[in-house]
Amino acid sequence: MAYVGQAGMGKTTLLAQARRRAAVHGCIVLWARGGEREQRVAFHVVRQLLQPLFASLSEEERARVLGSWANVVGPALGLVSPDAGLSPDHQGVIDGLDWVVTDIAVRRAPVVLIVDDAHWADSESLEWLTGFTARAEELPPLVAVAYRPDELPPVTEAFRRLAKRHGSRPYELAPLTVEAVGLLLRDKLGEGVDEAFCRECWSITEGNPFETVELAIKIL
Ligand SMILES: Nc1ncnc2c1ncn2[C@@H]1O[C@H](COP(=O)(O)OP(=O)(O)OP(=O)(O)O)[C@@H](O)[C@H]1O
Ligand SMILES: [Mg+2]
């Protein structure tokens, strides 16, 4: 599932809710967020996704999950220090990640992968996620991503195409209605807020939740 929207439209809020619900239903949630400053750090998002899970495993379990991919995938995941003479090729890491995450998804189902701010994800992680998600249609994990569509780098065209492949998707987050802005304002400022004021705020913020919350804070 892909959710798109400009800054402040509620993507992180929505994914946080999905994360909470998935956890309540007993899912294993693997979560990561692209970072503007880490965009050039290869496999940064993949490490965020997988490191917490690996940290919770015993030595034996970790070795079993990595299997014969330990020396290929381990360094990219920061689990094994890169061997001096060993420089795993890029495709090898991608293939190894496919295996490792498929193993996790099958053995630990239900698994939910969440990537927020995918427009800032490093290209290596996005390349892996694009390939994995295309195949994961036949696999059990749910993959949910969110991004600002205008800020997705051109090199991620395959990722964009994948997100578009499913009919009405990606889901574009709609602006808040006048009524919703009214509810938010009354929640922050009290029940005395009248209809005309709500409409005025709505026209200023164009229903952007972030702008609406900020406006309410300024008025307070
Ligand atoms: N549906 C909503 N109702 C009320 N408030 C909301 C809603 N969605 C988001 N907000 C509020 O709006 C603010 C911005 O939301 P959020 O951080 O989820 O936006 P975003 O789309 O992730 O933005 P960015 O692209 O900058 O990461 C937050 O303070 C959040 O509490
Ligand atoms: Mg966000």
JSON list of N, CA and C in Angstrom, two decimals, residues 107-180:
[
{"chain": "A", "resi": 107, "resn": "ARG", "atom": "N", "xyz": [8.26, -17.26, 8.32]},
{"chain": "A", "resi": 107, "resn": "ARG", "atom": "CA", "xyz": [8.35, -17.92, 9.63]},
{"chain": "A", "resi": 107, "resn": "ARG", "atom": "C", "xyz": [7.70, -17.12, 10.74]},
{"chain": "A", "resi": 108, "resn": "ARG", "atom": "N", "xyz": [7.68, -15.79, 10.58]},
{"chain": "A", "resi": 108, "resn": "ARG", "atom": "CA", "xyz": [7.17, -14.95, 11.67]},
{"chain": "A", "resi": 108, "resn": "ARG", "atom": "C", "xyz": [5.86, -14.27, 11.33]},
{"chain": "A", "resi": 109, "resn": "ALA", "atom": "N", "xyz": [5.20, -14.72, 10.28]},
{"chain": "A", "resi": 109, "resn": "ALA", "atom": "CA", "xyz": [3.95, -14.09, 9.83]},
{"chain": "A", "resi": 109, "resn": "ALA", "atom": "C", "xyz": [2.97, -13.95, 11.01]},
{"chain": "A", "resi": 110, "resn": "PRO", "atom": "N", "xyz": [2.15, -12.92, 11.04]},
{"chain": "A", "resi": 110, "resn": "PRO", "atom": "CA", "xyz": [2.08, -11.83, 10.07]},
{"chain": "A", "resi": 110, "resn": "PRO", "atom": "C", "xyz": [3.15, -10.75, 10.30]},
{"chain": "A", "resi": 111, "resn": "VAL", "atom": "N", "xyz": [3.77, -10.33, 9.20]},
{"chain": "A", "resi": 111, "resn": "VAL", "atom": "CA", "xyz": [4.81, -9.30, 9.26]},
{"chain": "A", "resi": 111, "resn": "VAL", "atom": "C", "xyz": [4.34, -8.08, 8.46]},
{"chain": "A", "resi": 112, "resn": "VAL", "atom": "N", "xyz": [4.57, -6.90, 9.02]},
{"chain": "A", "resi": 112, "resn": "VAL", "atom": "CA", "xyz": [4.21, -5.66, 8.33]},
{"chain": "A", "resi": 112, "resn": "VAL", "atom": "C", "xyz": [5.48, -4.82, 8.18]},
{"chain": "A", "resi": 113, "resn": "LEU", "atom": "N", "xyz": [5.76, -4.41, 6.94]},
{"chain": "A", "resi": 113, "resn": "LEU", "atom": "CA", "xyz": [6.91, -3.54, 6.67]},
{"chain": "A", "resi": 113, "resn": "LEU", "atom": "C", "xyz": [6.39, -2.13, 6.43]},
{"chain": "A", "resi": 114, "resn": "ILE", "atom": "N", "xyz": [6.90, -1.17, 7.17]},
{"chain": "A", "resi": 114, "resn": "ILE", "atom": "CA", "xyz": [6.43, 0.21, 7.00]},
{"chain": "A", "resi": 114, "resn": "ILE", "atom": "C", "xyz": [7.63, 1.11, 6.69]},
{"chain": "A", "resi": 115, "resn": "VAL", "atom": "N", "xyz": [7.54, 1.85, 5.60]},
{"chain": "A", "resi": 115, "resn": "VAL", "atom": "CA", "xyz": [8.61, 2.81, 5.27]},
{"chain": "A", "resi": 115, "resn": "VAL", "atom": "C", "xyz": [7.99, 4.19, 5.08]},
{"chain": "A", "resi": 116, "resn": "ASP", "atom": "N", "xyz": [8.32, 5.07, 6.00]},
{"chain": "A", "resi": 116, "resn": "ASP", "atom": "CA", "xyz": [7.83, 6.45, 5.92]},
{"chain": "A", "resi": 116, "resn": "ASP", "atom": "C", "xyz": [8.88, 7.30, 5.18]},
{"chain": "A", "resi": 117, "resn": "ASP", "atom": "N", "xyz": [8.45, 8.40, 4.61]},
{"chain": "A", "resi": 117, "resn": "ASP", "atom": "CA", "xyz": [9.36, 9.31, 3.89]},
{"chain": "A", "resi": 117, "resn": "ASP", "atom": "C", "xyz": [10.22, 8.57, 2.87]},
{"chain": "A", "resi": 118, "resn": "ALA", "atom": "N", "xyz": [9.57, 7.71, 2.08]},
{"chain": "A", "resi": 118, "resn": "ALA", "atom": "CA", "xyz": [10.32, 6.92, 1.09]},
{"chain": "A", "resi": 118, "resn": "ALA", "atom": "C", "xyz": [11.01, 7.81, 0.07]},
{"chain": "A", "resi": 119, "resn": "HIS", "atom": "N", "xyz": [10.55, 9.06, -0.10]},
{"chain": "A", "resi": 119, "resn": "HIS", "atom": "CA", "xyz": [11.21, 9.96, -1.05]},
{"chain": "A", "resi": 119, "resn": "HIS", "atom": "C", "xyz": [12.63, 10.30, -0.62]},
{"chain": "A", "resi": 120, "resn": "TRP", "atom": "N", "xyz": [12.95, 10.05, 0.67]},
{"chain": "A", "resi": 120, "resn": "TRP", "atom": "CA", "xyz": [14.31, 10.30, 1.16]},
{"chain": "A", "resi": 120, "resn": "TRP", "atom": "C", "xyz": [15.09, 9.00, 1.38]},
{"chain": "A", "resi": 121, "resn": "ALA", "atom": "N", "xyz": [14.48, 7.88, 1.03]},
{"chain": "A", "resi": 121, "resn": "ALA", "atom": "CA", "xyz": [15.18, 6.61, 1.26]},
{"chain": "A", "resi": 121, "resn": "ALA", "atom": "C", "xyz": [16.39, 6.52, 0.33]},
{"chain": "A", "resi": 122, "resn": "ASP", "atom": "N", "xyz": [17.45, 5.86, 0.79]},
{"chain": "A", "resi": 122, "resn": "ASP", "atom": "CA", "xyz": [18.63, 5.66, -0.07]},
{"chain": "A", "resi": 122, "resn": "ASP", "atom": "C", "xyz": [18.23, 4.78, -1.25]},
{"chain": "A", "resi": 123, "resn": "SER", "atom": "N", "xyz": [18.90, 4.99, -2.38]},
{"chain": "A", "resi": 123, "resn": "SER", "atom": "CA", "xyz": [18.46, 4.31, -3.61]},
{"chain": "A", "resi": 123, "resn": "SER", "atom": "C", "xyz": [18.64, 2.79, -3.53]},
{"chain": "A", "resi": 124, "resn": "GLU", "atom": "N", "xyz": [19.64, 2.33, -2.76]},
{"chain": "A", "resi": 124, "resn": "GLU", "atom": "CA", "xyz": [19.85, 0.87, -2.64]},
{"chain": "A", "resi": 124, "resn": "GLU", "atom": "C", "xyz": [18.66, 0.23, -1.92]},
{"chain": "A", "resi": 125, "resn": "SER", "atom": "N", "xyz": [18.21, 0.86, -0.85]},
{"chain": "A", "resi": 125, "resn": "SER", "atom": "CA", "xyz": [17.06, 0.31, -0.11]},
{"chain": "A", "resi": 125, "resn": "SER", "atom": "C", "xyz": [15.81, 0.34, -0.97]},
{"chain": "A", "resi": 126, "resn": "LEU", "atom": "N", "xyz": [15.63, 1.45, -1.72]},
{"chain": "A", "resi": 126, "resn": "LEU", "atom": "CA", "xyz": [14.43, 1.54, -2.56]},
{"chain": "A", "resi": 126, "resn": "LEU", "atom": "C", "xyz": [14.46, 0.50, -3.67]},
{"chain": "A", "resi": 127, "resn": "GLU", "atom": "N", "xyz": [15.65, 0.27, -4.21]},
{"chain": "A", "resi": 127, "resn": "GLU", "atom": "CA", "xyz": [15.77, -0.75, -5.26]},
{"chain": "A", "resi": 127, "resn": "GLU", "atom": "C", "xyz": [15.37, -2.11, -4.70]},
{"chain": "A", "resi": 128, "resn": "TRP", "atom": "N", "xyz": [15.87, -2.41, -3.49]},
{"chain": "A", "resi": 128, "resn": "TRP", "atom": "CA", "xyz": [15.51, -3.69, -2.89]},
{"chain": "A", "resi": 128, "resn": "TRP", "atom": "C", "xyz": [14.00, -3.75, -2.61]},
{"chain": "A", "resi": 129, "resn": "LEU", "atom": "N", "xyz": [13.48, -2.67, -2.00]},
{"chain": "A", "resi": 129, "resn": "LEU", "atom": "CA", "xyz": [12.06, -2.66, -1.63]},
{"chain": "A", "resi": 129, "resn": "LEU", "atom": "C", "xyz": [11.16, -2.81, -2.87]},
{"chain": "A", "resi": 130, "resn": "THR", "atom": "N", "xyz": [11.55, -2.16, -3.97]},
{"chain": "A", "resi": 130, "resn": "THR", "atom": "CA", "xyz": [10.76, -2.24, -5.20]},
{"chain": "A", "resi": 130, "resn": "THR", "atom": "C", "xyz": [10.70, -3.69, -5.70]},
{"chain": "A", "resi": 131, "resn": "GLY", "atom": "N", "xyz": [11.85, -4.34, -5.77]},
{"chain": "A", "resi": 131, "resn": "GLY", "atom": "CA", "xyz": [11.90, -5.72, -6.24]},
{"chain": "A", "resi": 131, "resn": "GLY", "atom": "C", "xyz": [11.16, -6.65, -5.29]},
{"chain": "A", "resi": 132, "resn": "PHE", "atom": "N", "xyz": [11.41, -6.46, -4.00]},
{"chain": "A", "resi": 132, "resn": "PHE", "atom": "CA", "xyz": [10.79, -7.34, -3.01]},
{"chain": "A", "resi": 132, "resn": "PHE", "atom": "C", "xyz": [9.27, -7.19, -3.02]},
{"chain": "A", "resi": 133, "resn": "THR", "atom": "N", "xyz": [8.80, -5.93, -3.07]},
{"chain": "A", "resi": 133, "resn": "THR", "atom": "CA", "xyz": [7.35, -5.69, -3.03]},
{"chain": "A", "resi": 133, "resn": "THR", "atom": "C", "xyz": [6.67, -6.27, -4.26]},
{"chain": "A", "resi": 134, "resn": "ALA", "atom": "N", "xyz": [7.36, -6.19, -5.41]},
{"chain": "A", "resi": 134, "resn": "ALA", "atom": "CA", "xyz": [6.76, -6.75, -6.63]},
{"chain": "A", "resi": 134, "resn": "ALA", "atom": "C", "xyz": [6.54, -8.26, -6.45]},
{"chain": "A", "resi": 135, "resn": "ARG", "atom": "N", "xyz": [7.49, -8.92, -5.78]},
{"chain": "A", "resi": 135, "resn": "ARG", "atom": "CA", "xyz": [7.34, -10.37, -5.58]},
{"chain": "A", "resi": 135, "resn": "ARG", "atom": "C", "xyz": [6.46, -10.68, -4.37]},
{"chain": "A", "resi": 136, "resn": "ALA", "atom": "N", "xyz": [6.44, -9.74, -3.41]},
{"chain": "A", "resi": 136, "resn": "ALA", "atom": "CA", "xyz": [5.75, -10.01, -2.14]},
{"chain": "A", "resi": 136, "resn": "ALA", "atom": "C", "xyz": [4.24, -10.13, -2.31]},
{"chain": "A", "resi": 137, "resn": "GLU", "atom": "N", "xyz": [3.73, -9.85, -3.53]},
{"chain": "A", "resi": 137, "resn": "GLU", "atom": "CA", "xyz": [2.29, -10.00, -3.74]},
{"chain": "A", "resi": 137, "resn": "GLU", "atom": "C", "xyz": [1.86, -11.43, -3.45]},
{"chain": "A", "resi": 138, "resn": "GLU", "atom": "N", "xyz": [2.80, -12.38, -3.67]},
{"chain": "A", "resi": 138, "resn": "GLU", "atom": "CA", "xyz": [2.46, -13.78, -3.38]},
{"chain": "A", "resi": 138, "resn": "GLU", "atom": "C", "xyz": [2.95, -14.19, -1.99]},
{"chain": "A", "resi": 139, "resn": "LEU", "atom": "N", "xyz": [3.53, -13.25, -1.28]},
{"chain": "A", "resi": 139, "resn": "LEU", "atom": "CA", "xyz": [4.07, -13.56, 0.06]},
{"chain": "A", "resi": 139, "resn": "LEU", "atom": "C", "xyz": [3.18, -12.93, 1.12]},
{"chain": "A", "resi": 140, "resn": "PRO", "atom": "N", "xyz": [3.31, -13.42, 2.37]},
{"chain": "A", "resi": 140, "resn": "PRO", "atom": "CA", "xyz": [2.42, -12.89, 3.41]},
{"chain": "A", "resi": 140, "resn": "PRO", "atom": "C", "xyz": [2.63, -11.45, 3.88]},
{"chain": "A", "resi": 141, "resn": "PRO", "atom": "N", "xyz": [3.82, -10.81, 3.76]},
{"chain": "A", "resi": 141, "resn": "PRO", "atom": "CA", "xyz": [3.93, -9.53, 4.44]},
{"chain": "A", "resi": 141, "resn": "PRO", "atom": "C", "xyz": [3.11, -8.41, 3.80]},
{"chain": "A", "resi": 142, "resn": "LEU", "atom": "N", "xyz": [2.66, -7.50, 4.67]},
{"chain": "A", "resi": 142, "resn": "LEU", "atom": "CA", "xyz": [2.00, -6.29, 4.19]},
{"chain": "A", "resi": 142, "resn": "LEU", "atom": "C", "xyz": [3.07, -5.21, 4.12]},
{"chain": "A", "resi": 143, "resn": "VAL", "atom": "N", "xyz": [3.14, -4.50, 2.99]},
{"chain": "A", "resi": 143, "resn": "VAL", "atom": "CA", "xyz": [4.13, -3.43, 2.85]},
{"chain": "A", "resi": 143, "resn": "VAL", "atom": "C", "xyz": [3.38, -2.11, 2.73]},
{"chain": "A", "resi": 144, "resn": "ALA", "atom": "N", "xyz": [3.67, -1.18, 3.61]},
{"chain": "A", "resi": 144, "resn": "ALA", "atom": "CA", "xyz": [3.02, 0.14, 3.56]},
{"chain": "A", "resi": 144, "resn": "ALA", "atom": "C", "xyz": [4.10, 1.22, 3.48]},
{"chain": "A", "resi": 145, "resn": "VAL", "atom": "N", "xyz": [3.99, 2.07, 2.46]},
{"chain": "A", "resi": 145, "resn": "VAL", "atom": "CA", "xyz": [4.98, 3.14, 2.30]},
{"chain": "A", "resi": 145, "resn": "VAL", "atom": "C", "xyz": [4.26, 4.48, 2.17]},
{"chain": "A", "resi": 146, "resn": "ALA", "atom": "N", "xyz": [4.97, 5.54, 2.54]},
{"chain": "A", "resi": 146, "resn": "ALA", "atom": "CA", "xyz": [4.41, 6.89, 2.36]},
{"chain": "A", "resi": 146, "resn": "ALA", "atom": "C", "xyz": [5.51, 7.79, 1.83]},
{"chain": "A", "resi": 147, "resn": "TYR", "atom": "N", "xyz": [5.12, 8.70, 0.95]},
{"chain": "A", "resi": 147, "resn": "TYR", "atom": "CA", "xyz": [6.11, 9.64, 0.40]},
{"chain": "A", "resi": 147, "resn": "TYR", "atom": "C", "xyz": [5.44, 10.88, -0.15]},
{"chain": "A", "resi": 148, "resn": "ARG", "atom": "N", "xyz": [6.28, 11.94, -0.29]},
{"chain": "A", "resi": 148, "resn": "ARG", "atom": "CA", "xyz": [5.82, 13.15, -0.97]},
{"chain": "A", "resi": 148, "resn": "ARG", "atom": "C", "xyz": [6.07, 12.91, -2.46]},
{"chain": "A", "resi": 149, "resn": "PRO", "atom": "N", "xyz": [5.02, 12.85, -3.27]},
{"chain": "A", "resi": 149, "resn": "PRO", "atom": "CA", "xyz": [5.20, 12.44, -4.67]},
{"chain": "A", "resi": 149, "resn": "PRO", "atom": "C", "xyz": [6.13, 13.35, -5.46]},
{"chain": "A", "resi": 150, "resn": "ASP", "atom": "N", "xyz": [6.10, 14.65, -5.15]},
{"chain": "A", "resi": 150, "resn": "ASP", "atom": "CA", "xyz": [6.92, 15.59, -5.92]},
{"chain": "A", "resi": 150, "resn": "ASP", "atom": "C", "xyz": [8.40, 15.51, -5.56]},
{"chain": "A", "resi": 151, "resn": "GLU", "atom": "N", "xyz": [8.70, 14.81, -4.47]},
{"chain": "A", "resi": 151, "resn": "GLU", "atom": "CA", "xyz": [10.10, 14.80, -4.03]},
{"chain": "A", "resi": 151, "resn": "GLU", "atom": "C", "xyz": [10.76, 13.44, -4.25]},
{"chain": "A", "resi": 152, "resn": "LEU", "atom": "N", "xyz": [10.04, 12.53, -4.90]},
{"chain": "A", "resi": 152, "resn": "LEU", "atom": "CA", "xyz": [10.62, 11.22, -5.20]},
{"chain": "A", "resi": 152, "resn": "LEU", "atom": "C", "xyz": [11.68, 11.42, -6.29]},
{"chain": "A", "resi": 153, "resn": "PRO", "atom": "N", "xyz": [12.93, 11.01, -6.04]},
{"chain": "A", "resi": 153, "resn": "PRO", "atom": "CA", "xyz": [13.95, 11.24, -7.06]},
{"chain": "A", "resi": 153, "resn": "PRO", "atom": "C", "xyz": [13.64, 10.49, -8.35]},
{"chain": "A", "resi": 154, "resn": "PRO", "atom": "N", "xyz": [14.07, 11.05, -9.50]},
{"chain": "A", "resi": 154, "resn": "PRO", "atom": "CA", "xyz": [13.76, 10.42, -10.79]},
{"chain": "A", "resi": 154, "resn": "PRO", "atom": "C", "xyz": [14.27, 8.98, -10.89]},
{"chain": "A", "resi": 155, "resn": "VAL", "atom": "N", "xyz": [15.38, 8.67, -10.20]},
{"chain": "A", "resi": 155, "resn": "VAL", "atom": "CA", "xyz": [15.93, 7.30, -10.30]},
{"chain": "A", "resi": 155, "resn": "VAL", "atom": "C", "xyz": [14.99, 6.26, -9.72]},
{"chain": "A", "resi": 156, "resn": "THR", "atom": "N", "xyz": [13.98, 6.70, -8.99]},
{"chain": "A", "resi": 156, "resn": "THR", "atom": "CA", "xyz": [13.09, 5.74, -8.35]},
{"chain": "A", "resi": 156, "resn": "THR", "atom": "C", "xyz": [11.83, 5.51, -9.19]},
{"chain": "A", "resi": 157, "resn": "GLU", "atom": "N", "xyz": [11.93, 5.70, -10.49]},
{"chain": "A", "resi": 157, "resn": "GLU", "atom": "CA", "xyz": [10.77, 5.53, -11.38]},
{"chain": "A", "resi": 157, "resn": "GLU", "atom": "C", "xyz": [10.13, 4.14, -11.22]},
{"chain": "A", "resi": 158, "resn": "ALA", "atom": "N", "xyz": [10.96, 3.12, -11.07]},
{"chain": "A", "resi": 158, "resn": "ALA", "atom": "CA", "xyz": [10.43, 1.75, -10.93]},
{"chain": "A", "resi": 158, "resn": "ALA", "atom": "C", "xyz": [9.58, 1.65, -9.66]},
{"chain": "A", "resi": 159, "resn": "PHE", "atom": "N", "xyz": [10.01, 2.31, -8.61]},
{"chain": "A", "resi": 159, "resn": "PHE", "atom": "CA", "xyz": [9.27, 2.32, -7.35]},
{"chain": "A", "resi": 159, "resn": "PHE", "atom": "C", "xyz": [7.92, 3.02, -7.54]},
{"chain": "A", "resi": 160, "resn": "ARG", "atom": "N", "xyz": [7.95, 4.15, -8.23]},
{"chain": "A", "resi": 160, "resn": "ARG", "atom": "CA", "xyz": [6.72, 4.90, -8.49]},
{"chain": "A", "resi": 160, "resn": "ARG", "atom": "C", "xyz": [5.74, 4.06, -9.33]},
{"chain": "A", "resi": 161, "resn": "ARG", "atom": "N", "xyz": [6.30, 3.40, -10.34]},
{"chain": "A", "resi": 161, "resn": "ARG", "atom": "CA", "xyz": [5.45, 2.57, -11.22]},
{"chain": "A", "resi": 161, "resn": "ARG", "atom": "C", "xyz": [4.81, 1.44, -10.44]},
{"chain": "A", "resi": 162, "resn": "LEU", "atom": "N", "xyz": [5.58, 0.86, -9.53]},
{"chain": "A", "resi": 162, "resn": "LEU", "atom": "CA", "xyz": [5.05, -0.26, -8.73]},
{"chain": "A", "resi": 162, "resn": "LEU", "atom": "C", "xyz": [3.87, 0.22, -7.87]},
{"chain": "A", "resi": 163, "resn": "ALA", "atom": "N", "xyz": [4.08, 1.40, -7.25]},
{"chain": "A", "resi": 163, "resn": "ALA", "atom": "CA", "xyz": [3.02, 1.95, -6.39]},
{"chain": "A", "resi": 163, "resn": "ALA", "atom": "C", "xyz": [1.77, 2.26, -7.20]},
{"chain": "A", "resi": 164, "resn": "LYS", "atom": "N", "xyz": [1.95, 2.53, -8.50]},
{"chain": "A", "resi": 164, "resn": "LYS", "atom": "CA", "xyz": [0.80, 2.91, -9.34]},
{"chain": "A", "resi": 164, "resn": "LYS", "atom": "C", "xyz": [0.10, 1.70, -9.95]},
{"chain": "A", "resi": 165, "resn": "ARG", "atom": "N", "xyz": [0.72, 0.55, -9.82]},
{"chain": "A", "resi": 165, "resn": "ARG", "atom": "CA", "xyz": [0.23, -0.61, -10.57]},
{"chain": "A", "resi": 165, "resn": "ARG", "atom": "C", "xyz": [-1.16, -1.06, -10.14]},
{"chain": "A", "resi": 166, "resn": "HIS", "atom": "N", "xyz": [-1.53, -0.69, -8.92]},
{"chain": "A", "resi": 166, "resn": "HIS", "atom": "CA", "xyz": [-2.76, -1.26, -8.37]},
{"chain": "A", "resi": 166, "resn": "HIS", "atom": "C", "xyz": [-3.95, -0.32, -8.49]},
{"chain": "A", "resi": 167, "resn": "GLY", "atom": "N", "xyz": [-4.49, -0.20, -9.68]},
{"chain": "A", "resi": 167, "resn": "GLY", "atom": "CA", "xyz": [-5.73, 0.56, -9.87]},
{"chain": "A", "resi": 167, "resn": "GLY", "atom": "C", "xyz": [-5.71, 1.94, -9.27]},
{"chain": "A", "resi": 168, "resn": "SER", "atom": "N", "xyz": [-6.51, 2.11, -8.22]},
{"chain": "A", "resi": 168, "resn": "SER", "atom": "CA", "xyz": [-6.70, 3.44, -7.63]},
{"chain": "A", "resi": 168, "resn": "SER", "atom": "C", "xyz": [-5.49, 3.89, -6.81]},
{"chain": "A", "resi": 169, "resn": "ARG", "atom": "N", "xyz": [-4.53, 3.02, -6.59]},
{"chain": "A", "resi": 169, "resn": "ARG", "atom": "CA", "xyz": [-3.40, 3.38, -5.74]},
{"chain": "A", "resi": 169, "resn": "ARG", "atom": "C", "xyz": [-2.34, 4.13, -6.53]},
{"chain": "A", "resi": 170, "resn": "PRO", "atom": "N", "xyz": [-1.45, 4.91, -5.91]},
{"chain": "A", "resi": 170, "resn": "PRO", "atom": "CA", "xyz": [-1.36, 5.11, -4.47]},
{"chain": "A", "resi": 170, "resn": "PRO", "atom": "C", "xyz": [-2.51, 5.96, -3.94]},
{"chain": "A", "resi": 171, "resn": "TYR", "atom": "N", "xyz": [-2.78, 5.78, -2.67]},
{"chain": "A", "resi": 171, "resn": "TYR", "atom": "CA", "xyz": [-3.84, 6.57, -2.04]},
{"chain": "A", "resi": 171, "resn": "TYR", "atom": "C", "xyz": [-3.31, 7.97, -1.76]},
{"chain": "A", "resi": 172, "resn": "GLU", "atom": "N", "xyz": [-3.99, 8.94, -2.31]},
{"chain": "A", "resi": 172, "resn": "GLU", "atom": "CA", "xyz": [-3.57, 10.32, -2.04]},
{"chain": "A", "resi": 172, "resn": "GLU", "atom": "C", "xyz": [-4.37, 10.86, -0.85]},
{"chain": "A", "resi": 173, "resn": "LEU", "atom": "N", "xyz": [-3.67, 11.34, 0.16]},
{"chain": "A", "resi": 173, "resn": "LEU", "atom": "CA", "xyz": [-4.37, 11.83, 1.34]},
{"chain": "A", "resi": 173, "resn": "LEU", "atom": "C", "xyz": [-5.10, 13.13, 1.01]},
{"chain": "A", "resi": 174, "resn": "ALA", "atom": "N", "xyz": [-6.39, 13.15, 1.30]},
{"chain": "A", "resi": 174, "resn": "ALA", "atom": "CA", "xyz": [-7.21, 14.32, 0.98]},
{"chain": "A", "resi": 174, "resn": "ALA", "atom": "C", "xyz": [-7.06, 15.38, 2.07]},
{"chain": "A", "resi": 175, "resn": "PRO", "atom": "N", "xyz": [-7.24, 16.66, 1.71]},
{"chain": "A", "resi": 175, "resn": "PRO", "atom": "CA", "xyz": [-7.21, 17.71, 2.74]},
{"chain": "A", "resi": 175, "resn": "PRO", "atom": "C", "xyz": [-8.37, 17.53, 3.72]},
{"chain": "A", "resi": 176, "resn": "LEU", "atom": "N", "xyz": [-8.23, 18.10, 4.89]},
{"chain": "A", "resi": 176, "resn": "LEU", "atom": "CA", "xyz": [-9.31, 18.05, 5.87]},
{"chain": "A", "resi": 176, "resn": "LEU", "atom": "C", "xyz": [-10.49, 18.88, 5.35]},
{"chain": "A", "resi": 177, "resn": "THR", "atom": "N", "xyz": [-11.70, 18.43, 5.66]},
{"chain": "A", "resi": 177, "resn": "THR", "atom": "CA", "xyz": [-12.90, 19.20, 5.31]},
{"chain": "A", "resi": 177, "resn": "THR", "atom": "C", "xyz": [-13.06, 20.37, 6.30]},
{"chain": "A", "resi": 178, "resn": "VAL", "atom": "N", "xyz": [-13.97, 21.28, 5.98]},
{"chain": "A", "resi": 178, "resn": "VAL", "atom": "CA", "xyz": [-14.25, 22.38, 6.93]},
{"chain": "A", "resi": 178, "resn": "VAL", "atom": "C", "xyz": [-14.65, 21.80, 8.28]},
{"chain": "A", "resi": 179, "resn": "GLU", "atom": "N", "xyz": [-15.49, 20.77, 8.26]},
{"chain": "A", "resi": 179, "resn": "GLU", "atom": "CA", "xyz": [-15.96, 20.16, 9.51]},
{"chain": "A", "resi": 179, "resn": "GLU", "atom": "C", "xyz": [-14.78, 19.59, 10.31]},
{"chain": "A", "resi": 180, "resn": "ALA", "atom": "N", "xyz": [-13.86, 18.93, 9.60]},
{"chain": "A", "resi": 180, "resn": "ALA", "atom": "CA", "xyz": [-12.70, 18.33, 10.28]},
{"chain": "A", "resi": 180, "resn": "ALA", "atom": "C", "xyz": [-11.80, 19.42, 10.88]}
]
